[in-house]
């Protein structure tokens, strides 16, 4: 007979990369689009007809409480458009968190910018003092602030700092769609907000993205660069005709439109976003509560004004060696709990270590390295129930206490 105590043999057997199905009414909308044959956003019967994409842009602008929204091909593409529309050109320094995902430095490099990574705190947010020092040292004029894994820095402090340093603030909200700071939507604190509708974010169209802004000149550039041709009058969240005319012959077409199929399945999901945000937070709380008081575990502190969407969980295991952390990850894995260790020297699946992006010439960032060396990450798809998350929490607790 197996000598392992019952509790330690309990396994979790659902997939950490399995999202919920697309809602039936979204599927019906997509089927209608396919039956119509009109999959291109500008392929409407007359200028008066609104496409799914234009309606979705208007709905997302309303949700965010902003004037303008442009839907596009991906979150990474959204950031490229935003950087260009903000004025980044060849050789410009662009500040960004060192702890982020590779599409962030990728977007900066794609527009000819030079990423300048900023230190990360133990609460997984950008270090304000280091931001100020690097902004002054490089004379950078742009900050692409990544709310990595949904952790929101003190936005009042960031906005004040950007004002005093004359930095244009662009928010990467790939993990904060639906989140707020001091009651204000993430993505509306700076000049531009960038969002992703990729499968592992908060609404799912496989790939896709949005850029939002209140600035009509910036919005005109975004619309034209996204590939509107001279059909921009078919938008519903674009600037007025006069503003568009000022820009229409000056902007390169960087073709990266959203299509009707994706837009048709996103609209229904947007309506469910606030409710889903709560569902995510309940699930994360179930896991966090199981491990919070274990010795030598630290969960990042959430800013009291931040209302986050916790679609993943992070914790630090300070004091453990690389070998011990590898052992912990593989013991959890063996019980079906898939953890990601950001301290791994080898880039696996995806990586958030700036040293793995060797196309960027960055100095060593000791605080970020220290934080990453014991950082564990876990996805929480909504296909998990709260009970599932309680079981995950128990397994984590047992393995964290076992060594
Ligand atoms: C996913 C992600 C993006 C954008 O991703 P796409 O896959 O291009 O939509 C941007 N920033 C962060 C932090 C992300 O995790």
Tab-separated table of C-alpha atoms and ligand atoms in Angstrom:
chain	number	residue	atom	x	y	z
A	1	UNK	CA	0.000	0.000	0.000
A	2	UNK	CA	0.993	3.556	-0.563
A	3	UNK	CA	2.463	5.100	2.597
A	4	UNK	CA	1.815	8.678	1.476
A	5	UNK	CA	-0.783	10.365	3.684
A	6	UNK	CA	-4.081	10.903	1.893
A	7	UNK	CA	-3.771	14.648	1.859
A	8	UNK	CA	-0.375	14.606	0.158
A	9	UNK	CA	-1.589	12.327	-2.608
A	10	UNK	CA	-4.371	14.718	-3.602
A	11	UNK	CA	-3.913	16.000	-7.123
A	12	UNK	CA	-5.405	18.752	-9.187
A	13	UNK	CA	-6.171	17.707	-12.741
A	14	UNK	CA	-7.475	20.672	-14.715
A	15	UNK	CA	-5.483	22.582	-17.317
A	16	UNK	CA	-3.955	25.953	-16.411
A	17	UNK	CA	-4.201	27.074	-20.023
A	18	UNK	CA	-7.874	26.162	-20.565
A	19	UNK	CA	-10.110	29.224	-20.769
A	20	UNK	CA	-13.889	29.235	-20.536
A	21	UNK	CA	-15.741	28.615	-23.805
A	22	UNK	CA	-16.860	31.616	-25.846
A	23	UNK	CA	-20.448	32.470	-24.752
A	24	UNK	CA	-23.187	31.056	-26.991
A	25	UNK	CA	-24.538	34.498	-27.972
A	26	UNK	CA	-21.032	35.504	-29.066
A	27	UNK	CA	-20.773	32.334	-31.141
A	28	UNK	CA	-24.147	33.155	-32.733
A	29	UNK	CA	-22.915	36.667	-33.583
A	30	UNK	CA	-19.766	35.214	-35.156
A	31	UNK	CA	-21.790	32.738	-37.205
A	32	UNK	CA	-23.924	35.628	-38.510
A	33	UNK	CA	-20.762	37.457	-39.574
A	34	UNK	CA	-19.539	34.381	-41.454
A	35	UNK	CA	-22.913	33.895	-43.142
A	36	UNK	CA	-22.813	37.525	-44.306
A	37	UNK	CA	-19.355	37.131	-45.831
A	38	UNK	CA	-18.504	40.625	-44.554
A	39	UNK	CA	-15.518	39.965	-42.302
A	40	UNK	CA	-13.653	43.204	-43.013
A	41	UNK	CA	-14.457	46.073	-40.654
A	42	UNK	CA	-15.103	48.550	-43.458
A	43	UNK	CA	-17.190	46.091	-45.496
A	44	UNK	CA	-20.542	47.565	-44.424
A	45	UNK	CA	-23.562	47.989	-46.657
A	46	UNK	CA	-23.597	51.786	-46.375
A	47	UNK	CA	-21.734	54.465	-44.449
A	48	UNK	CA	-24.640	54.538	-41.991
A	49	UNK	CA	-24.242	50.875	-41.044
A	50	UNK	CA	-22.048	50.321	-38.021
A	51	UNK	CA	-19.699	47.395	-38.138
A	52	UNK	CA	-19.150	45.138	-35.121
A	53	UNK	CA	-15.667	46.590	-34.843
A	54	UNK	CA	-16.850	50.217	-34.795
A	55	UNK	CA	-19.569	49.352	-32.262
A	56	UNK	CA	-17.060	47.518	-30.086
A	57	UNK	CA	-14.698	50.510	-30.140
A	58	UNK	CA	-17.542	52.795	-29.054
A	59	UNK	CA	-18.530	50.350	-26.308
A	60	UNK	CA	-14.977	50.034	-24.999
A	61	UNK	CA	-14.489	53.825	-25.070
A	62	UNK	CA	-17.702	54.147	-23.037
A	63	UNK	CA	-16.560	51.445	-20.622
A	64	UNK	CA	-13.257	53.261	-20.105
A	65	UNK	CA	-14.912	56.691	-19.982
A	66	UNK	CA	-12.689	58.031	-22.772
A	67	UNK	CA	-13.368	59.726	-26.093
A	68	UNK	CA	-11.502	57.500	-28.514
A	69	UNK	CA	-10.775	53.825	-29.031
A	70	UNK	CA	-9.098	51.992	-31.897
A	71	UNK	CA	-9.348	48.206	-32.121
A	72	UNK	CA	-6.404	46.414	-33.669
A	73	UNK	CA	-4.593	43.157	-34.320
A	74	UNK	CA	-2.870	42.495	-30.955
A	75	UNK	CA	-1.785	44.030	-27.676
A	76	UNK	CA	1.778	44.243	-28.941
A	77	UNK	CA	0.583	46.059	-32.045
A	78	UNK	CA	-1.527	48.386	-29.845
A	79	UNK	CA	1.640	49.413	-27.987
A	80	UNK	CA	3.517	50.001	-31.246
A	81	UNK	CA	0.721	52.255	-32.514
A	82	UNK	CA	0.539	54.088	-29.190
A	83	UNK	CA	4.283	54.723	-29.100
A	84	UNK	CA	4.287	56.037	-32.678
A	85	UNK	CA	1.184	58.177	-32.122
A	86	UNK	CA	2.821	59.631	-29.000
A	87	UNK	CA	5.750	60.673	-31.179
A	88	UNK	CA	8.467	58.110	-30.442
A	89	UNK	CA	10.995	58.080	-33.261
A	90	UNK	CA	14.303	56.464	-34.129
A	91	UNK	CA	16.715	56.333	-31.200
A	92	UNK	CA	14.334	57.796	-28.577
A	93	UNK	CA	14.704	56.415	-25.066
A	94	UNK	CA	11.512	54.794	-23.741
A	95	UNK	CA	11.368	53.964	-20.041
A	96	UNK	CA	9.638	50.751	-19.030
A	97	UNK	CA	9.439	48.287	-16.152
A	98	UNK	CA	12.158	45.682	-16.234
A	99	UNK	CA	9.580	43.144	-15.009
A	100	UNK	CA	7.160	42.815	-17.913
A	101	UNK	CA	6.437	40.525	-20.856
A	102	UNK	CA	8.533	40.441	-24.027
A	103	UNK	CA	5.959	42.262	-26.264
A	104	UNK	CA	6.758	45.437	-24.263
A	105	UNK	CA	10.453	45.789	-25.173
A	106	UNK	CA	9.467	44.297	-28.550
A	107	UNK	CA	7.053	47.161	-29.237
A	108	UNK	CA	9.623	49.783	-28.223
A	109	UNK	CA	12.259	48.263	-30.505
A	110	UNK	CA	9.743	47.873	-33.365
A	111	UNK	CA	9.199	51.643	-33.492
A	112	UNK	CA	12.934	52.364	-33.343
A	113	UNK	CA	12.956	53.264	-29.656
A	114	UNK	CA	15.569	52.310	-27.111
A	115	UNK	CA	14.156	50.507	-24.041
A	116	UNK	CA	15.422	51.815	-20.704
A	117	UNK	CA	14.440	49.306	-18.033
A	118	UNK	CA	13.535	50.570	-14.573
A	119	UNK	CA	13.888	48.656	-11.301
A	120	UNK	CA	10.969	46.718	-9.809
A	121	UNK	CA	9.979	46.663	-6.138
A	122	UNK	CA	9.185	43.584	-4.019
A	123	UNK	CA	5.528	44.473	-4.644
A	124	UNK	CA	6.182	43.868	-8.368
A	125	UNK	CA	5.614	47.472	-9.438
A	126	UNK	CA	7.933	50.041	-10.974
A	127	UNK	CA	10.341	51.708	-8.513
A	128	UNK	CA	9.502	55.422	-8.490
A	129	UNK	CA	12.882	56.648	-7.253
A	130	UNK	CA	14.716	54.601	-9.886
A	131	UNK	CA	12.262	55.816	-12.536
A	132	UNK	CA	13.072	59.409	-11.689
A	133	UNK	CA	16.832	58.751	-11.699
A	134	UNK	CA	16.772	56.966	-15.079
A	135	UNK	CA	14.457	59.544	-16.626
A	136	UNK	CA	16.912	62.286	-15.645
A	137	UNK	CA	19.976	60.298	-16.719
A	138	UNK	CA	18.595	59.467	-20.182
A	139	UNK	CA	16.423	62.576	-20.822
A	140	UNK	CA	13.727	60.110	-21.893
A	141	UNK	CA	10.376	61.652	-22.806
A	142	UNK	CA	8.229	58.513	-22.748
A	143	UNK	CA	7.182	55.962	-20.155
A	144	UNK	CA	5.534	52.722	-21.268
A	145	UNK	CA	4.226	51.629	-17.873
A	146	UNK	CA	3.388	47.942	-17.778
A	147	UNK	CA	0.886	46.921	-15.099
A	148	UNK	CA	2.555	43.539	-15.167
A	149	UNK	CA	0.433	40.699	-13.790
A	150	UNK	CA	-2.179	43.295	-12.836
A	151	UNK	CA	-0.141	45.004	-10.113
A	152	UNK	CA	-0.901	48.724	-10.099
A	153	UNK	CA	1.619	51.221	-8.783
A	154	UNK	CA	0.493	54.416	-7.015
A	155	UNK	CA	-0.945	56.133	-10.103
A	156	UNK	CA	-1.216	59.552	-8.437
A	157	UNK	CA	2.520	59.425	-7.752
A	158	UNK	CA	3.334	58.231	-11.293
A	159	UNK	CA	1.195	60.905	-12.932
A	160	UNK	CA	2.777	63.629	-10.763
A	161	UNK	CA	6.255	62.306	-11.576
A	162	UNK	CA	5.505	62.143	-15.325
A	163	UNK	CA	4.238	65.741	-15.192
A	164	UNK	CA	7.323	66.979	-13.409
A	165	UNK	CA	9.698	65.060	-15.707
A	166	UNK	CA	7.734	65.910	-18.858
A	167	UNK	CA	7.173	62.216	-19.654
A	168	UNK	CA	4.317	61.086	-21.885
A	169	UNK	CA	2.626	58.223	-20.039
A	170	UNK	CA	1.466	55.201	-22.041
A	171	UNK	CA	-0.130	52.406	-20.004
A	172	UNK	CA	0.191	48.733	-20.902
A	173	UNK	CA	-3.070	47.345	-19.522
A	174	UNK	CA	-2.783	43.794	-20.853
A	175	UNK	CA	-3.419	42.573	-17.272
A	176	UNK	CA	-5.563	45.440	-15.959
A	177	UNK	CA	-8.565	45.513	-18.277
A	178	UNK	CA	-11.444	46.016	-15.806
A	179	UNK	CA	-9.184	47.332	-13.013
A	180	UNK	CA	-9.258	50.801	-11.447
A	181	UNK	CA	-7.069	53.076	-9.331
A	182	UNK	CA	-8.950	55.481	-7.066
A	183	UNK	CA	-12.096	54.617	-9.017
A	184	UNK	CA	-10.538	55.593	-12.367
A	185	UNK	CA	-10.109	52.895	-15.001
A	186	UNK	CA	-6.626	51.571	-15.626
A	187	UNK	CA	-5.521	52.958	-18.974
A	188	UNK	CA	-7.006	56.421	-18.428
A	189	UNK	CA	-4.301	57.855	-16.175
A	190	UNK	CA	-1.889	58.806	-18.944
A	191	UNK	CA	-2.144	59.921	-22.570
A	192	UNK	CA	-2.735	56.451	-24.001
A	193	UNK	CA	-3.945	53.067	-22.768
A	194	UNK	CA	-3.103	49.773	-24.529
A	195	UNK	CA	-5.068	46.549	-24.102
A	196	UNK	CA	-4.901	42.970	-25.306
A	197	UNK	CA	-7.745	40.588	-26.147
A	198	UNK	CA	-5.386	37.657	-26.546
A	199	UNK	CA	-6.637	34.358	-25.100
A	200	UNK	CA	-4.764	34.613	-21.790
A	201	UNK	CA	-5.971	38.123	-20.922
A	202	UNK	CA	-9.420	39.309	-19.727
A	203	UNK	CA	-11.543	39.017	-22.855
A	204	UNK	CA	-10.718	36.451	-25.490
A	205	UNK	CA	-10.604	36.744	-29.276
A	206	UNK	CA	-7.472	34.663	-29.737
A	207	UNK	CA	-5.537	37.774	-30.723
A	208	UNK	CA	-6.526	41.432	-30.667
A	209	UNK	CA	-6.028	44.760	-28.938
A	210	UNK	CA	-7.274	48.287	-28.247
A	211	UNK	CA	-5.687	51.689	-27.880
A	212	UNK	CA	-7.599	54.418	-26.057
A	213	UNK	CA	-7.019	58.155	-25.644
A	214	UNK	CA	-8.818	61.432	-24.969
A	215	UNK	CA	-6.478	63.357	-27.271
A	216	UNK	CA	-8.106	63.867	-30.711
A	217	UNK	CA	-4.801	64.498	-32.530
A	218	UNK	CA	-3.294	61.305	-31.116
A	219	UNK	CA	-6.497	59.418	-31.942
A	220	UNK	CA	-6.457	60.619	-35.559
A	221	UNK	CA	-2.927	59.246	-35.969
A	222	UNK	CA	-3.945	55.947	-34.374
A	223	UNK	CA	-6.954	55.483	-36.657
A	224	UNK	CA	-5.009	56.237	-39.830
A	225	UNK	CA	-1.948	54.191	-38.880
A	226	UNK	CA	-4.105	51.203	-37.884
A	227	UNK	CA	-5.078	51.007	-41.564
A	228	UNK	CA	-8.311	52.966	-42.009
A	229	UNK	CA	-7.517	54.147	-45.559
A	230	UNK	CA	-9.936	57.047	-46.194
A	231	UNK	CA	-12.785	55.073	-44.620
A	232	UNK	CA	-12.347	56.502	-41.125
A	233	UNK	CA	-15.835	58.082	-41.182
A	234	UNK	CA	-17.090	54.544	-40.469
A	235	UNK	CA	-15.555	54.681	-36.998
A	236	UNK	CA	-17.714	55.580	-33.999
A	237	UNK	CA	-15.010	56.454	-31.487
A	238	UNK	CA	-12.691	58.478	-33.759
A	239	UNK	CA	-12.175	62.281	-33.819
A	240	UNK	CA	-14.267	64.606	-36.008
A	241	UNK	CA	-13.760	64.955	-39.771
A	242	UNK	CA	-11.751	68.180	-39.504
A	243	UNK	CA	-9.218	66.592	-37.140
A	244	UNK	CA	-8.942	63.528	-39.355
A	245	UNK	CA	-8.315	65.712	-42.384
A	246	UNK	CA	-5.357	67.369	-40.699
A	247	UNK	CA	-3.617	64.021	-40.475
A	248	UNK	CA	-4.923	61.840	-43.256
A	249	UNK	CA	-2.140	62.420	-45.766
A	250	UNK	CA	0.625	62.448	-43.178
A	251	UNK	CA	0.253	59.024	-41.590
A	252	UNK	CA	1.728	55.779	-42.923
A	253	UNK	CA	-0.731	52.879	-43.133
A	254	UNK	CA	0.591	50.191	-40.763
A	255	UNK	CA	-2.241	47.793	-41.520
A	256	UNK	CA	-3.228	46.059	-38.280
A	257	UNK	CA	-7.002	46.271	-38.143
A	258	UNK	CA	-9.326	44.163	-36.067
A	259	UNK	CA	-11.755	42.064	-38.100
A	260	UNK	CA	-15.500	41.548	-37.677
A	261	UNK	CA	-15.233	37.980	-36.416
A	262	UNK	CA	-13.123	38.949	-33.443
A	263	UNK	CA	-15.150	42.080	-32.742
A	264	UNK	CA	-18.393	40.107	-32.820
A	265	UNK	CA	-17.242	37.732	-30.088
A	266	UNK	CA	-15.662	40.448	-27.914
A	267	UNK	CA	-18.712	42.661	-27.467
A	268	UNK	CA	-20.630	40.081	-25.417
A	269	UNK	CA	-17.521	39.375	-23.353
A	270	UNK	CA	-17.045	43.068	-22.587
A	271	UNK	CA	-20.529	43.102	-21.052
A	272	UNK	CA	-19.426	40.255	-18.752
A	273	UNK	CA	-16.067	41.785	-17.794
A	274	UNK	CA	-16.979	43.377	-14.444
A	275	UNK	CA	-18.647	40.203	-13.270
A	276	UNK	CA	-15.687	38.123	-14.422
A	277	UNK	CA	-13.304	40.457	-12.614
A	278	UNK	CA	-15.101	39.562	-9.386
A	279	UNK	CA	-14.970	35.862	-10.215
A	280	UNK	CA	-11.209	36.114	-10.766
A	281	UNK	CA	-10.722	37.941	-7.488
A	282	UNK	CA	-12.720	35.321	-5.550
A	283	UNK	CA	-10.555	32.595	-7.032
A	284	UNK	CA	-7.320	34.391	-6.319
A	285	UNK	CA	-8.419	35.101	-2.750
A	286	UNK	CA	-9.100	31.386	-2.195
A	287	UNK	CA	-5.508	30.569	-3.164
A	288	UNK	CA	-3.928	33.582	-1.436
A	289	UNK	CA	-5.748	32.873	1.835
A	290	UNK	CA	-4.373	29.327	1.915
A	291	UNK	CA	-0.734	30.441	1.700
A	292	UNK	CA	-0.697	33.982	3.092
A	293	UNK	CA	0.466	33.147	6.618
A	294	UNK	CA	3.098	30.534	5.758
A	295	UNK	CA	6.548	31.534	7.009
A	296	UNK	CA	8.947	32.872	4.389
A	297	UNK	CA	6.272	33.454	1.785
A	298	UNK	CA	5.456	36.947	0.706
A	299	UNK	CA	2.494	38.105	-1.317
A	300	UNK	CA	2.825	41.507	-3.003
A	301	UNK	CA	0.935	44.280	-1.204
A	302	UNK	CA	-1.919	45.764	-3.221
A	303	UNK	CA	-2.129	49.569	-3.095
A	304	UNK	CA	-5.212	50.517	-1.026
A	305	UNK	CA	-6.605	52.620	-3.914
A	306	UNK	CA	-6.126	49.861	-6.498
A	307	UNK	CA	-9.019	47.585	-7.448
A	308	UNK	CA	-7.143	44.927	-9.385
A	309	UNK	CA	-8.284	41.989	-11.499
A	310	UNK	CA	-6.335	39.060	-10.139
A	311	UNK	CA	-6.343	36.656	-13.077
A	312	UNK	CA	-3.062	35.207	-11.858
A	313	UNK	CA	-1.266	34.992	-8.536
A	314	UNK	CA	2.324	35.792	-7.606
A	315	UNK	CA	4.307	35.155	-4.454
A	316	UNK	CA	7.927	35.373	-3.390
A	317	UNK	CA	9.772	32.574	-1.611
A	318	UNK	CA	12.769	34.502	-0.247
A	319	UNK	CA	15.583	32.519	1.316
A	320	UNK	CA	15.214	29.515	-0.983
A	321	UNK	CA	18.017	28.482	-3.308
A	322	UNK	CA	17.503	27.868	-7.023
A	323	UNK	CA	17.668	24.120	-6.361
A	324	UNK	CA	15.022	24.346	-3.644
A	325	UNK	CA	12.740	26.418	-5.848
A	326	UNK	CA	13.153	24.008	-8.769
A	327	UNK	CA	12.253	21.178	-6.402
A	328	UNK	CA	9.182	23.053	-5.125
A	329	UNK	CA	7.993	23.764	-8.672
A	330	UNK	CA	8.427	20.144	-9.726
A	331	UNK	CA	6.658	18.780	-6.600
A	332	UNK	CA	3.695	21.086	-7.270
A	333	UNK	CA	3.781	20.148	-10.941
A	334	UNK	CA	3.658	16.460	-10.031
A	335	UNK	CA	0.416	17.206	-8.177
A	336	UNK	CA	-1.041	19.069	-11.148
A	337	UNK	CA	-0.342	22.608	-9.907
A	338	UNK	CA	1.522	24.417	-12.657
A	339	UNK	CA	3.872	27.075	-11.344
A	340	UNK	CA	6.134	29.409	-13.247
A	341	UNK	CA	9.434	30.476	-11.670
A	342	UNK	CA	10.633	33.791	-13.082
A	343	UNK	CA	14.107	33.271	-11.640
A	344	UNK	CA	14.944	30.475	-14.060
A	345	UNK	CA	18.168	31.086	-16.012
A	346	UNK	CA	16.707	29.145	-18.931
A	347	UNK	CA	13.874	30.899	-20.759
A	348	UNK	CA	10.986	28.387	-20.837
A	349	UNK	CA	7.558	28.885	-22.507
A	350	UNK	CA	7.559	32.636	-21.838
A	351	UNK	CA	9.988	34.736	-19.880
A	352	UNK	CA	9.894	37.981	-17.988
A	353	UNK	CA	13.606	38.336	-17.282
A	354	UNK	CA	15.072	41.380	-18.963
A	355	UNK	CA	18.431	39.586	-19.255
A	356	UNK	CA	16.772	37.191	-21.713
A	357	UNK	CA	16.094	40.078	-24.111
A	358	UNK	CA	19.612	40.450	-25.364
A	359	UNK	CA	18.632	42.773	-28.204
A	360	UNK	CA	18.297	45.398	-25.451
A	361	UNK	CA	21.484	46.796	-24.004
A	362	UNK	CA	20.511	47.127	-20.328
A	363	UNK	CA	22.630	47.609	-17.237
A	364	UNK	CA	22.188	45.033	-14.476
A	365	UNK	CA	19.234	45.875	-12.213
A	366	UNK	CA	20.041	44.316	-8.834
A	367	UNK	CA	16.664	44.934	-7.147
A	368	UNK	CA	14.754	43.398	-10.058
A	369	UNK	CA	17.164	40.430	-10.194
A	370	UNK	CA	16.732	39.868	-6.468
A	371	UNK	CA	12.928	39.977	-6.768
A	372	UNK	CA	12.810	37.711	-9.850
A	373	UNK	CA	15.132	35.153	-8.251
A	374	UNK	CA	12.346	33.950	-5.899
A	375	UNK	CA	9.222	34.981	-7.805
A	376	UNK	CA	6.590	32.317	-8.456
A	377	UNK	CA	3.651	32.889	-10.777
A	378	UNK	CA	0.487	30.930	-11.444
A	379	UNK	CA	-2.344	31.480	-13.900
A	380	UNK	CA	-5.958	31.333	-12.725
A	381	UNK	CA	-8.262	30.600	-15.668
A	382	UNK	CA	-11.991	31.077	-15.011
A	383	UNK	CA	-12.506	27.448	-15.988
A	384	UNK	CA	-11.423	26.783	-12.345
A	385	UNK	CA	-14.159	26.939	-9.705
A	386	UNK	CA	-13.618	28.522	-6.285
A	387	UNK	CA	-13.447	24.961	-4.905
A	388	UNK	CA	-10.748	24.124	-7.450
A	389	UNK	CA	-8.815	27.116	-6.185
A	390	UNK	CA	-9.225	25.994	-2.575
A	391	UNK	CA	-7.711	22.631	-3.538
A	392	UNK	CA	-4.861	24.368	-5.375
A	393	UNK	CA	-4.321	26.487	-2.266
A	394	UNK	CA	-4.125	23.384	-0.053
A	395	UNK	CA	-1.662	21.653	-2.364
A	396	UNK	CA	0.498	24.770	-2.502
A	397	UNK	CA	0.351	25.114	1.265
A	398	UNK	CA	1.409	21.503	1.826
A	399	UNK	CA	4.285	21.709	-0.629
A	400	UNK	CA	5.468	25.115	0.608
A	401	UNK	CA	5.508	23.781	4.160
A	402	UNK	CA	7.169	20.515	3.140
A	403	UNK	CA	10.355	22.360	2.183
B	1	LIG	C1	0.159	39.735	-23.276
B	1	LIG	C2	0.836	40.995	-22.936
B	1	LIG	C3	0.923	42.058	-23.840
B	1	LIG	C4	0.392	42.057	-25.250
B	1	LIG	O1	0.266	40.860	-25.771
B	1	LIG	P1	-0.311	40.380	-27.195
B	1	LIG	O2	-0.104	38.933	-27.089
B	1	LIG	O3	0.505	41.049	-28.231
B	1	LIG	O4	-1.745	40.781	-27.281
B	1	LIG	C5	1.507	43.212	-23.401
B	1	LIG	N1	2.002	43.329	-22.161
B	1	LIG	C6	1.943	42.346	-21.256
B	1	LIG	C7	2.494	42.569	-19.894
B	1	LIG	C8	1.370	41.141	-21.614
B	1	LIG	O5	1.333	40.145	-20.728
